[in-house]
Amino acid sequence: MPRDPTGEERDSLRLLTCGSVDDGKSTLIGRLLLDSGAVFDDQVAALTEDSRRYGTAGDDLDPALLLDGLEDERQQGITIDVAYRYFSTEKRSFVVADTPGHEQYTRNMASGASNAELAVILVDARKGVLPQTRRHSVICSLLGIRHVVLAVNKIDLVGYDEAVFDAIAAAYRQFAAALGFASLVPIPISARFSDNVTSRSARTPWYRGPAFLEQLETVDVSSATLALPFRFPVQWVNRPNADFRGFSGTVTSGAIGIGDELAVAASGRLSRLRDIVTFDGSRDEAAAGDAVTLVLADDVDVTRGDLLCRSTERPEVADQFAAQVVWFSEAPLLPGRSYLLKIGGRTAPATVTALRHRLDVATLEHFAAATLGHNEIGLCNMSTSVPVGFDAYKDNRTTGGFILIDRLTQDTVGAGMIAHALRRAHNIHRQAITIGKAERAWLKRQAPAILWLTGLSGAGKSTIADHVEQALHAQGFHTTLLDGDNVRHGLNRDLGFTEVDRVENIRRVGEVARLMSESGLIVICSFISPFRAERQMVRELVEPGEFIEVFVDTPIEECRRRDPKGLYARADAGQIVNFTGVDSPYEPPSDPEVRIVTSQITPQEGAKQVIAYLREQRVIDR
């Protein structure tokens, strides 16, 4: 905890500013820094020069430039990144996150909100509460912020009108009533002229509440992390030699002492705490915020990503849960698509199994939706490939929050807040089976494999797949063939051709193909499968080397010329929508195991190319 000049401990406050574009967030925090004496003389001199070059306040200093540090921000007059500033007063130290107002930078705003204890929601007195104001307020609520200052800025531009301020405060209170804020204090402010920033202004005699700084210094946001159950996400297994094995990380909540019994959340294995190691030596206790290495009394299997807890205060452990998701990506969230979910130190494949509703940030109503678009918020059912330990986000922001990562680009595409485990997760357990894939394949004298033929409609996938199966069958190998059209007559007859349905189509087929490969079969799949993400998802369902991607590479002009089912002509005429290659994209494989250029060889020759690869990889050996 920070100390003041007398050496006494001084508490701290983490806050963020948010709201719509040009509401004056950077100006307010810059003015706060200037008026509270947190800016050195040389910085004021630099600000004076910057104000001449970039400022928007005429001959006056432009406080916003203290925070708008990026050249792009200064030239455009907007905040793009999250700017962090640190300052102190006699009563408290502060960490301020100045977050961007533009809608496309919502992910930056959410990043700043994830660690904040108080939100400063700015509103331009001339414009009132805007959609972005509501969006940021909802995100703050979802991310666990319980204290809000509603800064009605630019009150000077409406003549310091009390009625304008009262109307905005009333409208915001009505909207925020359902968001669960513990405190909400509206303050009329002119950041440019210092009204009600560090002291009460004579130009608003009708306002009798606290000045902005006074509210920041006195609001009670005392942390309850010490009172929460002990949680320790393992970031690193520390083993410098054969005689030492510890688990390094930061205590996110609660406290622990030498001799206390610990459990590994996911496996349930127990041990006692033998030592707590720090850079300065061993200690007897560790509490929330401490970065330590824990040494257990027993050689328990613990890896990076595991969550340690007290044996008597365990978190939920499940592979299915409900969560609020804020979607950042321009590409929509697609239920059924596999993403990477990172929670604490663990990263695992995860799928949105159902989108239960989308939240309208303007009205807080719930609407049915098939996908989530850029900056939209929805309640989702999630499924992870392995059970993970977590707490509900409302109980513990650290162990209840996660991010979603695109598996191909590695971009962060969403942030999630876990609501609760799904009950069905507790009723499902993996059953041990004595006879497995290896034993079944041995009887057939072949290796299990999934041959995945992908390409445009009319490329020749089905023809080549049929030739491959005929050749393998003639040689006595055990196969099955899954064809894109055929499965839509039965298993996937309920699916259409939207992106969401295409993703679900391949997800189901991939699971069926995996089950068939478990029986030792060579599974031949012929599907357009237009998206790389879904083909990669199927690849990761089986062991390395068992998924063989065959790209049937045929130019779309040739596919159109063939058009064996007349589909391209109907798509061009608008009779078929979401048709791959016409109004729906195809993402060709970047590195397929086999590439068949059908403009140069016959389907029979293409099939021989596949058979040759199978022999080379010893999938078949006779």
Coordinates of C-alpha atoms in Angstrom, one line a residue:
M1 CA 0.0 0.0 0.0
P2 CA 1.4 3.5 -0.8
R3 CA 2.8 5.7 2.0
D4 CA 2.5 9.4 2.4
P5 CA 5.5 11.6 3.3
T6 CA 5.1 10.9 7.0
G7 CA 5.5 7.1 6.3
E8 CA 1.9 6.3 7.1
E9 CA 0.1 3.9 4.8
R10 CA -2.4 5.6 2.4
D11 CA -5.1 3.7 0.6
S12 CA -5.5 3.8 -3.2
L13 CA -8.2 4.0 -5.7
R14 CA -8.2 2.6 -9.3
L15 CA -10.6 4.5 -11.5
L16 CA -11.4 4.9 -15.1
T17 CA -13.0 7.6 -17.2
C18 CA -15.4 6.6 -20.0
G19 CA -18.3 7.9 -22.0
S20 CA -19.0 9.1 -25.5
V21 CA -16.5 10.7 -27.9
D22 CA -15.5 14.3 -27.0
D23 CA -17.2 14.4 -23.7
G24 CA -14.0 15.7 -22.2
K25 CA -12.5 12.7 -20.4
S26 CA -8.9 13.6 -21.0
T27 CA -9.6 17.3 -20.3
L28 CA -11.1 16.4 -16.9
I29 CA -8.3 14.2 -15.8
G30 CA -5.7 16.6 -17.1
R31 CA -7.4 19.4 -15.2
L32 CA -7.5 17.2 -12.1
L33 CA -3.7 16.6 -12.4
L34 CA -3.0 20.3 -12.9
D35 CA -5.2 21.6 -10.1
S36 CA -4.1 19.0 -7.6
G37 CA -0.4 19.9 -8.1
A38 CA 0.5 16.5 -9.6
V39 CA 2.2 18.1 -12.6
F40 CA 5.9 19.3 -12.4
D41 CA 6.9 22.7 -13.8
D42 CA 8.8 21.2 -16.8
Q43 CA 5.6 19.3 -17.7
V44 CA 3.6 22.4 -17.5
A45 CA 6.1 24.1 -19.8
A46 CA 5.9 21.2 -22.3
L47 CA 2.1 21.3 -22.0
T48 CA 2.2 25.1 -22.9
E49 CA 4.1 24.3 -26.0
D50 CA 1.9 21.3 -26.9
S51 CA -1.2 23.5 -26.4
R52 CA 0.0 25.9 -29.0
R53 CA 0.6 23.1 -31.5
Y54 CA -2.3 20.7 -30.8
G55 CA -4.6 22.4 -28.3
T56 CA -8.3 23.0 -28.7
A57 CA -8.7 25.7 -26.0
G58 CA -7.4 28.7 -27.9
D59 CA -4.7 30.5 -26.0
D60 CA -5.4 28.5 -22.8
L61 CA -3.7 25.4 -21.7
D62 CA -5.3 22.2 -23.0
P63 CA -5.2 19.7 -20.1
A64 CA -6.3 16.9 -22.4
L65 CA -2.8 16.8 -23.9
L66 CA -1.4 15.5 -20.6
L67 CA -3.1 12.2 -21.4
D68 CA -3.5 12.1 -25.2
G69 CA 0.1 11.0 -25.6
L70 CA -0.1 9.3 -28.9
E71 CA 0.6 11.4 -32.0
D72 CA -2.5 10.1 -33.7
E73 CA -4.6 11.1 -30.7
R74 CA -3.1 14.6 -30.6
Q75 CA -3.7 15.2 -34.2
Q76 CA -7.3 13.8 -34.1
G77 CA -8.2 15.2 -30.7
I78 CA -9.4 11.8 -29.5
T79 CA -8.2 9.1 -27.2
I80 CA -7.3 5.8 -28.9
D81 CA -5.4 3.8 -26.3
V82 CA -5.8 3.5 -22.6
A83 CA -3.7 6.1 -20.9
Y84 CA -2.7 5.4 -17.3
R85 CA -1.7 8.2 -14.9
Y86 CA -0.7 8.0 -11.2
F87 CA -1.0 10.8 -8.7
S88 CA -1.5 11.3 -5.0
T89 CA -3.2 13.7 -2.6
E90 CA -2.8 13.9 1.2
K91 CA -5.7 11.5 1.6
R92 CA -5.3 8.9 -1.2
S93 CA -3.3 7.7 -4.1
F94 CA -4.9 7.2 -7.5
V95 CA -4.4 5.1 -10.7
V96 CA -6.4 6.7 -13.5
A97 CA -7.3 4.9 -16.7
D98 CA -8.4 7.3 -19.4
T99 CA -10.2 5.1 -21.9
P100 CA -11.3 5.8 -25.5
G101 CA -14.8 6.9 -26.3
H102 CA -15.1 5.7 -29.9
E103 CA -17.2 2.6 -30.3
Q104 CA -14.5 0.8 -32.2
Y105 CA -12.2 1.0 -29.2
T106 CA -14.6 -0.6 -26.7
R107 CA -12.1 -3.4 -26.1
N108 CA -9.7 -0.8 -24.7
M109 CA -12.4 0.6 -22.5
A110 CA -13.2 -2.9 -21.2
S111 CA -9.5 -3.5 -20.5
G112 CA -9.4 -0.4 -18.4
A113 CA -12.6 -1.3 -16.6
S114 CA -11.5 -4.8 -15.6
N115 CA -9.3 -3.6 -12.8
A116 CA -11.1 -0.4 -11.8
E117 CA -13.0 0.2 -8.6
L118 CA -14.8 3.4 -9.7
A119 CA -16.0 4.6 -13.0
V120 CA -16.2 8.3 -14.0
I121 CA -19.0 8.4 -16.6
L122 CA -18.8 11.6 -18.5
V123 CA -21.8 13.3 -20.3
D124 CA -21.7 16.4 -22.4
A125 CA -24.2 18.7 -20.9
R126 CA -25.3 19.8 -24.4
K127 CA -26.0 16.2 -25.5
G128 CA -27.2 14.3 -22.5
V129 CA -27.0 10.5 -22.1
L130 CA -26.0 8.9 -25.4
P131 CA -25.9 5.2 -26.6
Q132 CA -22.1 5.0 -25.9
T133 CA -22.7 6.3 -22.4
R134 CA -25.2 3.5 -21.9
R135 CA -22.8 0.9 -23.4
H136 CA -19.9 1.9 -21.2
S137 CA -22.2 1.9 -18.1
V138 CA -23.4 -1.6 -18.9
I139 CA -19.8 -2.8 -19.4
C140 CA -18.8 -1.2 -16.1
S141 CA -21.6 -3.0 -14.4
L142 CA -20.8 -6.3 -16.0
L143 CA -17.1 -5.9 -15.1
G144 CA -17.9 -5.5 -11.4
I145 CA -17.6 -1.8 -10.9
R146 CA -20.0 -0.7 -8.2
H147 CA -19.2 3.0 -7.7
V148 CA -19.9 5.7 -10.3
V149 CA -19.4 9.4 -10.6
L150 CA -21.6 10.9 -13.3
A151 CA -19.6 13.9 -14.5
V152 CA -21.9 16.2 -16.4
N153 CA -19.1 18.1 -18.2
K154 CA -19.2 21.4 -20.2
I155 CA -21.8 22.8 -17.9
D156 CA -20.4 26.2 -18.9
L157 CA -21.7 25.7 -22.4
V158 CA -25.3 25.5 -21.2
G159 CA -24.9 28.6 -18.9
Y160 CA -24.5 26.6 -15.7
D161 CA -28.2 25.7 -16.0
E162 CA -29.4 23.7 -13.0
A163 CA -32.4 22.4 -14.9
V164 CA -30.2 20.9 -17.6
F165 CA -28.1 19.2 -14.9
D166 CA -31.1 17.8 -13.0
A167 CA -32.6 16.4 -16.2
I168 CA -29.5 14.6 -17.2
A169 CA -28.9 13.2 -13.7
A170 CA -32.5 12.0 -13.5
A171 CA -32.3 10.3 -17.0
Y172 CA -29.1 8.5 -16.1
R173 CA -30.4 7.4 -12.7
Q174 CA -33.5 5.9 -14.3
F175 CA -31.3 4.0 -16.8
A176 CA -28.7 2.9 -14.3
A177 CA -31.3 1.7 -11.7
A178 CA -31.0 -1.9 -13.0
L179 CA -27.2 -1.9 -13.1
G180 CA -26.6 -2.5 -9.4
F181 CA -24.2 0.4 -8.6
A182 CA -23.6 0.8 -4.9
S183 CA -23.1 4.6 -5.3
L184 CA -23.9 7.1 -8.0
V185 CA -23.0 10.7 -7.5
P186 CA -23.8 13.2 -10.3
I187 CA -21.5 16.3 -10.4
P188 CA -21.8 19.4 -12.7
I189 CA -18.4 20.1 -14.1
S190 CA -16.5 22.4 -16.4
A191 CA -13.2 20.7 -16.9
R192 CA -11.9 23.6 -19.0
F193 CA -12.6 26.2 -16.3
S194 CA -12.0 24.0 -13.2
D195 CA -15.6 24.3 -12.0
N196 CA -16.2 21.6 -9.3
V197 CA -13.1 19.7 -10.2
T198 CA -10.9 20.1 -7.1
S199 CA -13.2 22.5 -5.2
R200 CA -16.8 23.7 -5.3
S201 CA -17.5 26.4 -7.8
A202 CA -19.2 29.7 -7.1
R203 CA -20.8 29.5 -10.6
T204 CA -23.0 26.6 -9.5
P205 CA -24.4 27.8 -6.1
W206 CA -27.3 25.5 -6.6
Y207 CA -25.1 22.4 -6.4
R208 CA -24.4 21.3 -2.8
G209 CA -22.7 18.0 -3.4
P210 CA -19.0 17.1 -3.3
A211 CA -16.4 18.4 -5.7
F212 CA -15.0 15.8 -8.1
L213 CA -11.7 15.3 -6.2
E214 CA -13.5 15.3 -2.8
Q215 CA -15.7 12.4 -4.0
L216 CA -12.7 10.5 -5.2
E217 CA -10.9 11.0 -1.9
T218 CA -13.8 9.9 0.3
V219 CA -15.7 7.2 -1.6
D220 CA -15.6 3.9 0.3
V221 CA -14.3 1.2 -2.1
S222 CA -12.6 -0.9 0.6
S223 CA -11.5 -4.1 -1.0
A224 CA -13.1 -7.3 0.2
T225 CA -10.5 -9.5 -1.5
L226 CA -8.9 -10.5 1.8
A227 CA -12.3 -11.8 3.0
L228 CA -12.8 -13.9 -0.1
P229 CA -11.8 -17.6 -0.2
F230 CA -8.1 -18.2 -1.0
R231 CA -7.4 -18.4 -4.7
F232 CA -4.0 -18.9 -6.3
P233 CA -3.8 -19.4 -10.1
V234 CA -0.5 -21.1 -10.9
Q235 CA 1.5 -19.1 -13.5
W236 CA 4.7 -21.1 -13.5
V237 CA 6.1 -24.3 -12.1
N238 CA 9.4 -23.2 -10.6
R239 CA 11.9 -26.1 -10.7
P240 CA 15.5 -24.8 -10.8
N241 CA 16.9 -28.2 -9.8
A242 CA 15.9 -31.7 -8.7
D243 CA 15.6 -30.6 -5.0
F244 CA 13.1 -27.8 -5.4
R245 CA 9.6 -27.6 -6.9
G246 CA 7.4 -24.7 -6.3
F247 CA 4.4 -23.0 -7.9
S248 CA 4.7 -19.3 -8.7
G249 CA 1.9 -16.8 -9.1
T250 CA 0.0 -14.0 -7.4
V251 CA -2.6 -14.6 -4.6
T252 CA -5.8 -13.1 -6.1
S253 CA -7.9 -13.3 -3.0
G254 CA -7.9 -14.5 0.6
A255 CA -4.9 -15.6 2.6
I256 CA -2.9 -18.7 3.4
G257 CA -0.4 -19.8 5.9
I258 CA 2.2 -22.5 6.5
G259 CA 0.6 -25.8 7.4
D260 CA -2.8 -25.0 5.8
E261 CA -4.3 -27.7 3.7
L262 CA -4.6 -26.9 0.0
A263 CA -6.4 -28.5 -2.9
V264 CA -5.9 -28.5 -6.7
A265 CA -9.3 -27.3 -7.8
A266 CA -9.5 -29.4 -11.0
S267 CA -8.2 -32.7 -9.8
G268 CA -9.1 -32.4 -6.1
R269 CA -5.7 -33.6 -5.0
L270 CA -4.7 -32.5 -1.5
S271 CA -1.5 -31.4 0.2
R272 CA -0.3 -29.0 2.9
L273 CA 1.7 -25.8 2.4
R274 CA 5.3 -26.4 3.5
D275 CA 6.9 -23.0 2.5
I276 CA 6.1 -19.6 1.0
V277 CA 9.1 -18.3 -0.9
T278 CA 9.6 -14.7 -2.0
F279 CA 12.5 -12.7 -3.4
D280 CA 13.3 -11.6 0.2
G281 CA 13.1 -15.1 1.6
S282 CA 10.5 -17.3 3.2
R283 CA 7.5 -16.1 5.1
D284 CA 4.7 -17.6 7.2
E285 CA 1.7 -16.1 5.4
A286 CA 0.6 -14.8 1.9
A287 CA -2.4 -12.6 1.2
A288 CA -4.3 -11.1 -1.8
G289 CA -1.9 -9.2 -4.0
D290 CA 1.3 -11.1 -2.9
A291 CA 3.5 -12.6 -5.6
V292 CA 5.0 -15.7 -4.1
T293 CA 6.1 -19.3 -4.8
L294 CA 4.2 -21.9 -2.8
V295 CA 6.0 -25.2 -1.9
L296 CA 3.8 -28.2 -1.0
A297 CA 4.5 -31.0 1.3
D298 CA 3.7 -33.7 -1.2
D299 CA 4.7 -34.3 -4.8
V300 CA 1.2 -33.4 -6.2
D301 CA 0.6 -33.0 -9.9
V302 CA 0.2 -29.3 -10.5
T303 CA 0.8 -27.5 -13.8
R304 CA 0.5 -24.0 -15.1
G305 CA -3.1 -22.9 -15.2
D306 CA -4.2 -25.0 -12.2
L307 CA -6.0 -23.1 -9.4
L308 CA -5.0 -23.8 -5.8
C309 CA -7.5 -23.2 -3.0
R310 CA -8.2 -24.2 0.5
S311 CA -9.6 -27.7 0.8
T312 CA -12.6 -26.3 2.7
E313 CA -13.3 -23.4 0.2
R314 CA -13.3 -24.8 -3.3
P315 CA -14.4 -23.0 -6.4
E316 CA -16.7 -24.4 -9.0
V317 CA -15.1 -26.9 -11.4
A318 CA -17.0 -27.5 -14.7
D319 CA -16.6 -27.6 -18.4
Q320 CA -19.9 -25.9 -19.0
F321 CA -21.1 -22.5 -17.7
A322 CA -23.1 -19.5 -18.5
A323 CA -21.3 -16.1 -19.0
Q324 CA -21.9 -12.6 -20.2
V325 CA -19.7 -11.9 -23.2
V326 CA -18.6 -8.6 -24.6
W327 CA -17.7 -9.1 -28.2
F328 CA -14.8 -7.0 -29.6
S329 CA -14.2 -8.4 -33.1
E330 CA -15.4 -7.1 -36.4
A331 CA -16.1 -10.8 -37.3
P332 CA -19.2 -12.0 -35.5
L333 CA -19.3 -14.5 -32.6
L334 CA -20.4 -17.8 -34.1
P335 CA -22.0 -20.4 -31.8
G336 CA -20.3 -23.7 -32.5
R337 CA -17.0 -22.2 -33.5
S338 CA -14.0 -23.1 -31.4
Y339 CA -12.1 -20.3 -29.7
L340 CA -9.4 -20.3 -27.1
L341 CA -10.6 -19.3 -23.6
K342 CA -8.0 -17.9 -21.2
I343 CA -8.9 -17.8 -17.5
G344 CA -6.2 -17.2 -15.0
G345 CA -3.1 -19.1 -16.2
R346 CA -5.1 -21.7 -18.2
T347 CA -5.9 -21.6 -21.9
A348 CA -8.3 -24.2 -23.3
P349 CA -10.4 -24.6 -26.4
A350 CA -13.9 -23.4 -25.9
T351 CA -17.1 -23.2 -27.8
V352 CA -20.2 -21.1 -27.4
T353 CA -22.8 -23.8 -27.4
A354 CA -25.8 -21.4 -27.3
L355 CA -26.4 -17.7 -27.4
R356 CA -29.2 -17.3 -25.0
H357 CA -29.9 -13.6 -25.7
R358 CA -28.4 -10.3 -26.8
L359 CA -28.5 -7.3 -24.5
D360 CA -29.9 -4.0 -25.8
V361 CA -27.6 -1.5 -24.1
A362 CA -30.1 1.3 -24.6
T363 CA -33.1 -0.4 -22.9
L364 CA -31.5 -3.3 -21.1
E365 CA -34.0 -5.6 -22.8
H366 CA -33.0 -9.1 -23.9
F367 CA -33.4 -10.1 -27.6
A368 CA -33.0 -13.4 -29.4
A369 CA -30.0 -13.5 -31.6
A370 CA -28.0 -16.0 -33.7
T371 CA -24.7 -14.1 -33.4
L372 CA -23.0 -11.2 -31.5
G373 CA -21.7 -8.4 -33.6
H374 CA -18.9 -5.9 -32.9
N375 CA -19.3 -4.4 -29.4
E376 CA -22.5 -6.3 -28.7
I377 CA -23.1 -8.0 -25.3
G378 CA -24.9 -11.3 -24.8
L379 CA -25.5 -14.2 -22.4
C380 CA -23.9 -17.4 -23.7
N381 CA -23.6 -21.0 -22.7
M382 CA -19.9 -22.0 -22.9
S383 CA -18.3 -25.4 -23.1
T384 CA -14.5 -25.9 -22.6
S385 CA -12.4 -28.9 -23.7
V386 CA -11.3 -29.5 -20.1
P387 CA -12.9 -28.7 -16.7
V388 CA -11.8 -25.3 -15.3
G389 CA -11.9 -23.9 -11.8
F390 CA -13.8 -20.6 -11.4
D391 CA -16.0 -18.5 -9.2
A392 CA -18.9 -16.5 -10.3
Y393 CA -17.7 -13.1 -11.5
K394 CA -19.9 -11.3 -9.0
D395 CA -18.0 -13.1 -6.2
N396 CA -14.5 -12.9 -7.6
R397 CA -13.6 -10.7 -10.6
T398 CA -10.2 -12.4 -11.1
T399 CA -11.3 -16.1 -11.1
G400 CA -14.6 -15.3 -12.8
G401 CA -13.3 -13.4 -15.8
F402 CA -11.9 -14.7 -19.0
I403 CA -11.0 -13.6 -22.6
L404 CA -11.7 -15.3 -25.8
I405 CA -9.0 -15.6 -28.5
D406 CA -9.3 -16.4 -32.2
R407 CA -7.5 -19.7 -32.8
L408 CA -6.0 -18.6 -36.1
T409 CA -5.2 -14.9 -35.7
Q410 CA -4.5 -15.1 -31.9
D411 CA -6.5 -11.8 -31.6
T412 CA -8.5 -11.2 -28.5
V413 CA -12.1 -11.2 -29.7
G414 CA -14.1 -11.1 -26.5
A415 CA -14.2 -10.8 -22.8
G416 CA -16.5 -12.9 -20.5
M417 CA -17.8 -12.8 -17.0
I418 CA -19.0 -16.2 -15.6
A419 CA -22.5 -16.2 -14.1
H420 CA -22.7 -19.8 -13.0
A421 CA -22.0 -23.4 -13.9
L422 CA -24.6 -25.2 -15.9
R423 CA -26.2 -27.9 -13.9
R424 CA -25.8 -30.5 -16.6
A425 CA -22.1 -30.2 -16.3
H426 CA -22.3 -31.9 -12.9
N427 CA -24.2 -34.8 -14.3
I428 CA -21.8 -35.8 -17.0
H429 CA -18.6 -37.7 -16.4
R430 CA -16.2 -39.3 -18.8
Q431 CA -16.6 -43.1 -18.7
A432 CA -13.4 -45.2 -18.9
I433 CA -13.4 -47.7 -21.8
T434 CA -11.1 -50.7 -21.9
I435 CA -11.0 -51.2 -25.6
G436 CA -9.7 -48.1 -27.4
K437 CA -8.9 -46.7 -30.8
A438 CA -5.5 -48.5 -31.0
E439 CA -7.0 -51.9 -30.2
R440 CA -9.7 -51.5 -32.8
A441 CA -7.4 -50.2 -35.5
W442 CA -5.0 -53.2 -34.8
L443 CA -7.7 -55.7 -35.7
K444 CA -8.2 -53.9 -39.0
R445 CA -4.4 -53.7 -39.7
Q446 CA -4.6 -50.0 -40.4
A447 CA -4.1 -46.7 -38.7
P448 CA -7.2 -44.6 -37.9
A449 CA -7.4 -41.4 -39.9
I450 CA -9.8 -38.6 -41.1
L451 CA -9.3 -37.7 -44.7
W452 CA -10.9 -34.3 -45.1
L453 CA -11.5 -33.2 -48.7
T454 CA -12.3 -29.4 -48.9
G455 CA -12.9 -27.2 -51.9
L456 CA -15.5 -25.2 -53.7
S457 CA -18.8 -26.7 -55.0
G458 CA -18.1 -28.4 -58.2
A459 CA -14.4 -28.9 -57.5
G460 CA -14.7 -32.7 -57.6
K461 CA -14.5 -33.5 -53.9
S462 CA -17.2 -36.1 -53.9
T463 CA -15.9 -37.9 -57.0
I464 CA -12.4 -38.1 -55.7
A465 CA -13.6 -39.2 -52.3
D466 CA -15.6 -42.0 -53.9
H467 CA -12.6 -43.2 -55.9
V468 CA -10.4 -43.2 -52.8
E469 CA -13.0 -45.3 -50.9
Q470 CA -13.3 -47.7 -53.8
A471 CA -9.5 -48.2 -53.9
L472 CA -9.2 -48.7 -50.2
H473 CA -12.1 -51.1 -50.1
A474 CA -10.6 -53.2 -52.9
Q475 CA -7.5 -53.5 -50.8
G476 CA -9.4 -54.7 -47.7
F477 CA -9.3 -51.6 -45.7
H478 CA -12.1 -50.4 -43.4
T479 CA -13.6 -47.1 -44.4
T480 CA -16.7 -44.9 -44.2
L481 CA -17.6 -41.9 -46.3
L482 CA -19.3 -38.8 -45.1
D483 CA -20.6 -36.5 -47.9
G484 CA -21.8 -32.9 -47.4
D485 CA -25.1 -33.4 -49.2
N486 CA -25.8 -36.8 -47.6
V487 CA -25.5 -35.7 -44.0
R488 CA -27.9 -32.8 -44.7
H489 CA -30.6 -35.4 -45.4
G490 CA -30.4 -36.8 -41.9
L491 CA -28.0 -35.6 -39.1
N492 CA -28.0 -32.0 -40.3
R493 CA -31.3 -31.7 -42.0
D494 CA -32.3 -28.9 -39.5
L495 CA -29.4 -26.6 -40.6
G496 CA -29.3 -23.9 -43.3
F497 CA -26.4 -22.2 -44.9
T498 CA -25.8 -19.1 -42.8
E499 CA -22.4 -18.7 -41.2
V500 CA -23.7 -20.0 -37.9
D501 CA -25.3 -23.1 -39.5
R502 CA -22.2 -23.8 -41.6
V503 CA -20.1 -23.7 -38.4
E504 CA -22.5 -26.1 -36.6
N505 CA -22.7 -28.4 -39.7
I506 CA -18.9 -28.9 -39.5
R507 CA -18.9 -29.2 -35.8
R508 CA -21.3 -32.0 -35.8
V509 CA -19.6 -33.8 -38.7
G510 CA -16.3 -33.4 -37.0
E511 CA -17.6 -35.1 -33.8
V512 CA -19.1 -37.9 -35.9
A513 CA -15.8 -38.3 -37.8
R514 CA -13.9 -38.4 -34.5
L515 CA -16.2 -41.2 -33.1
M516 CA -15.8 -43.2 -36.3
S517 CA -12.0 -42.8 -36.1
E518 CA -12.2 -44.1 -32.5
S519 CA -13.5 -47.3 -34.0
G520 CA -10.3 -47.6 -36.1
L521 CA -11.8 -46.5 -39.4
I522 CA -10.4 -44.4 -42.2
V523 CA -13.1 -41.7 -42.4
I524 CA -13.4 -40.0 -45.7
C525 CA -15.1 -36.6 -45.4
S526 CA -16.2 -34.5 -48.5
F527 CA -17.3 -31.1 -47.4
I528 CA -16.9 -27.5 -48.8
S529 CA -16.1 -26.6 -45.1
P530 CA -15.4 -23.0 -46.1
F531 CA -13.8 -21.8 -42.9
R532 CA -10.3 -22.5 -41.7
A533 CA -11.3 -22.3 -38.1
E534 CA -13.7 -25.2 -38.3
R535 CA -11.3 -27.4 -40.2
Q536 CA -8.7 -26.6 -37.6
M537 CA -11.2 -27.5 -34.9
V538 CA -11.7 -31.0 -36.4
R539 CA -7.9 -31.4 -36.7
E540 CA -7.5 -30.8 -33.0
L541 CA -10.2 -33.4 -32.1
V542 CA -7.8 -36.2 -33.0
E543 CA -4.2 -37.1 -32.4
P544 CA -1.4 -35.4 -34.5
G545 CA -1.2 -37.0 -37.9
E546 CA -4.7 -38.5 -37.9
F547 CA -6.3 -35.5 -39.7
I548 CA -5.3 -35.3 -43.3
E549 CA -6.5 -32.2 -45.1
V550 CA -6.9 -32.7 -48.9
F551 CA -7.4 -29.4 -50.8
V552 CA -9.3 -30.1 -54.0
D553 CA -7.9 -27.0 -55.7
T554 CA -10.2 -26.0 -58.6
P555 CA -10.5 -22.4 -59.9
I556 CA -14.0 -21.0 -59.4
E557 CA -14.2 -20.3 -63.1
E558 CA -13.8 -24.1 -63.7
C559 CA -16.3 -24.9 -61.0
R560 CA -18.8 -22.5 -62.7
R561 CA -18.2 -24.1 -66.0
R562 CA -18.9 -27.6 -64.6
D563 CA -21.8 -26.6 -62.3
P564 CA -23.1 -30.2 -62.2
K565 CA -26.1 -29.3 -60.1
G566 CA -26.8 -25.8 -61.6
L567 CA -26.1 -24.2 -58.2
Y568 CA -23.9 -21.3 -59.4
A569 CA -26.5 -20.3 -62.0
R570 CA -29.2 -20.2 -59.3
A571 CA -27.0 -18.3 -56.9
D572 CA -26.2 -15.7 -59.5
A573 CA -29.9 -15.3 -60.1
G574 CA -30.5 -14.7 -56.4
Q575 CA -32.4 -18.0 -56.0
I576 CA -29.8 -19.3 -53.5
V577 CA -28.2 -17.1 -50.8
N578 CA -25.1 -17.7 -48.7
F579 CA -23.6 -19.7 -51.6
T580 CA -19.8 -20.3 -51.2
G581 CA -17.9 -18.4 -53.9
V582 CA -20.8 -16.1 -54.8
D583 CA -22.0 -14.3 -51.7
S584 CA -20.2 -16.3 -49.0
P585 CA -16.4 -16.6 -48.6
Y586 CA -14.2 -19.6 -49.0
E587 CA -10.9 -19.7 -47.0
P588 CA -8.5 -22.1 -48.8
P589 CA -6.1 -24.2 -46.7
S590 CA -2.8 -22.5 -46.0
D591 CA -0.8 -25.8 -45.7
P592 CA -2.8 -28.9 -46.6
E593 CA -1.3 -32.3 -46.4
V594 CA -2.4 -33.1 -50.0
R595 CA -3.2 -30.6 -52.8
I596 CA -5.0 -31.9 -55.8
V597 CA -5.1 -29.5 -58.8
T598 CA -8.1 -30.9 -60.8
S599 CA -7.4 -28.8 -63.8
Q600 CA -4.2 -30.8 -64.4
I601 CA -5.2 -34.4 -63.5
T602 CA -8.3 -36.6 -63.5
P603 CA -10.3 -37.6 -60.4
Q604 CA -8.8 -41.1 -60.6
E605 CA -5.3 -39.6 -60.6
G606 CA -6.2 -37.4 -57.7
A607 CA -7.4 -40.4 -55.8
K608 CA -4.1 -42.2 -56.4
Q609 CA -2.3 -39.1 -55.0
V610 CA -4.3 -39.5 -51.8
I611 CA -3.6 -43.2 -51.6
A612 CA 0.1 -42.6 -52.1
Y613 CA 0.1 -40.2 -49.2
L614 CA -1.6 -42.7 -47.0
R615 CA 1.1 -45.3 -47.7
E616 CA 3.8 -42.7 -47.2
Q617 CA 2.4 -41.9 -43.7
R618 CA 1.9 -45.6 -43.0
V619 CA -1.8 -45.2 -42.5
I620 CA -2.0 -48.2 -44.8
D621 CA 0.9 -50.6 -45.4
R622 CA -0.3 -53.2 -47.8

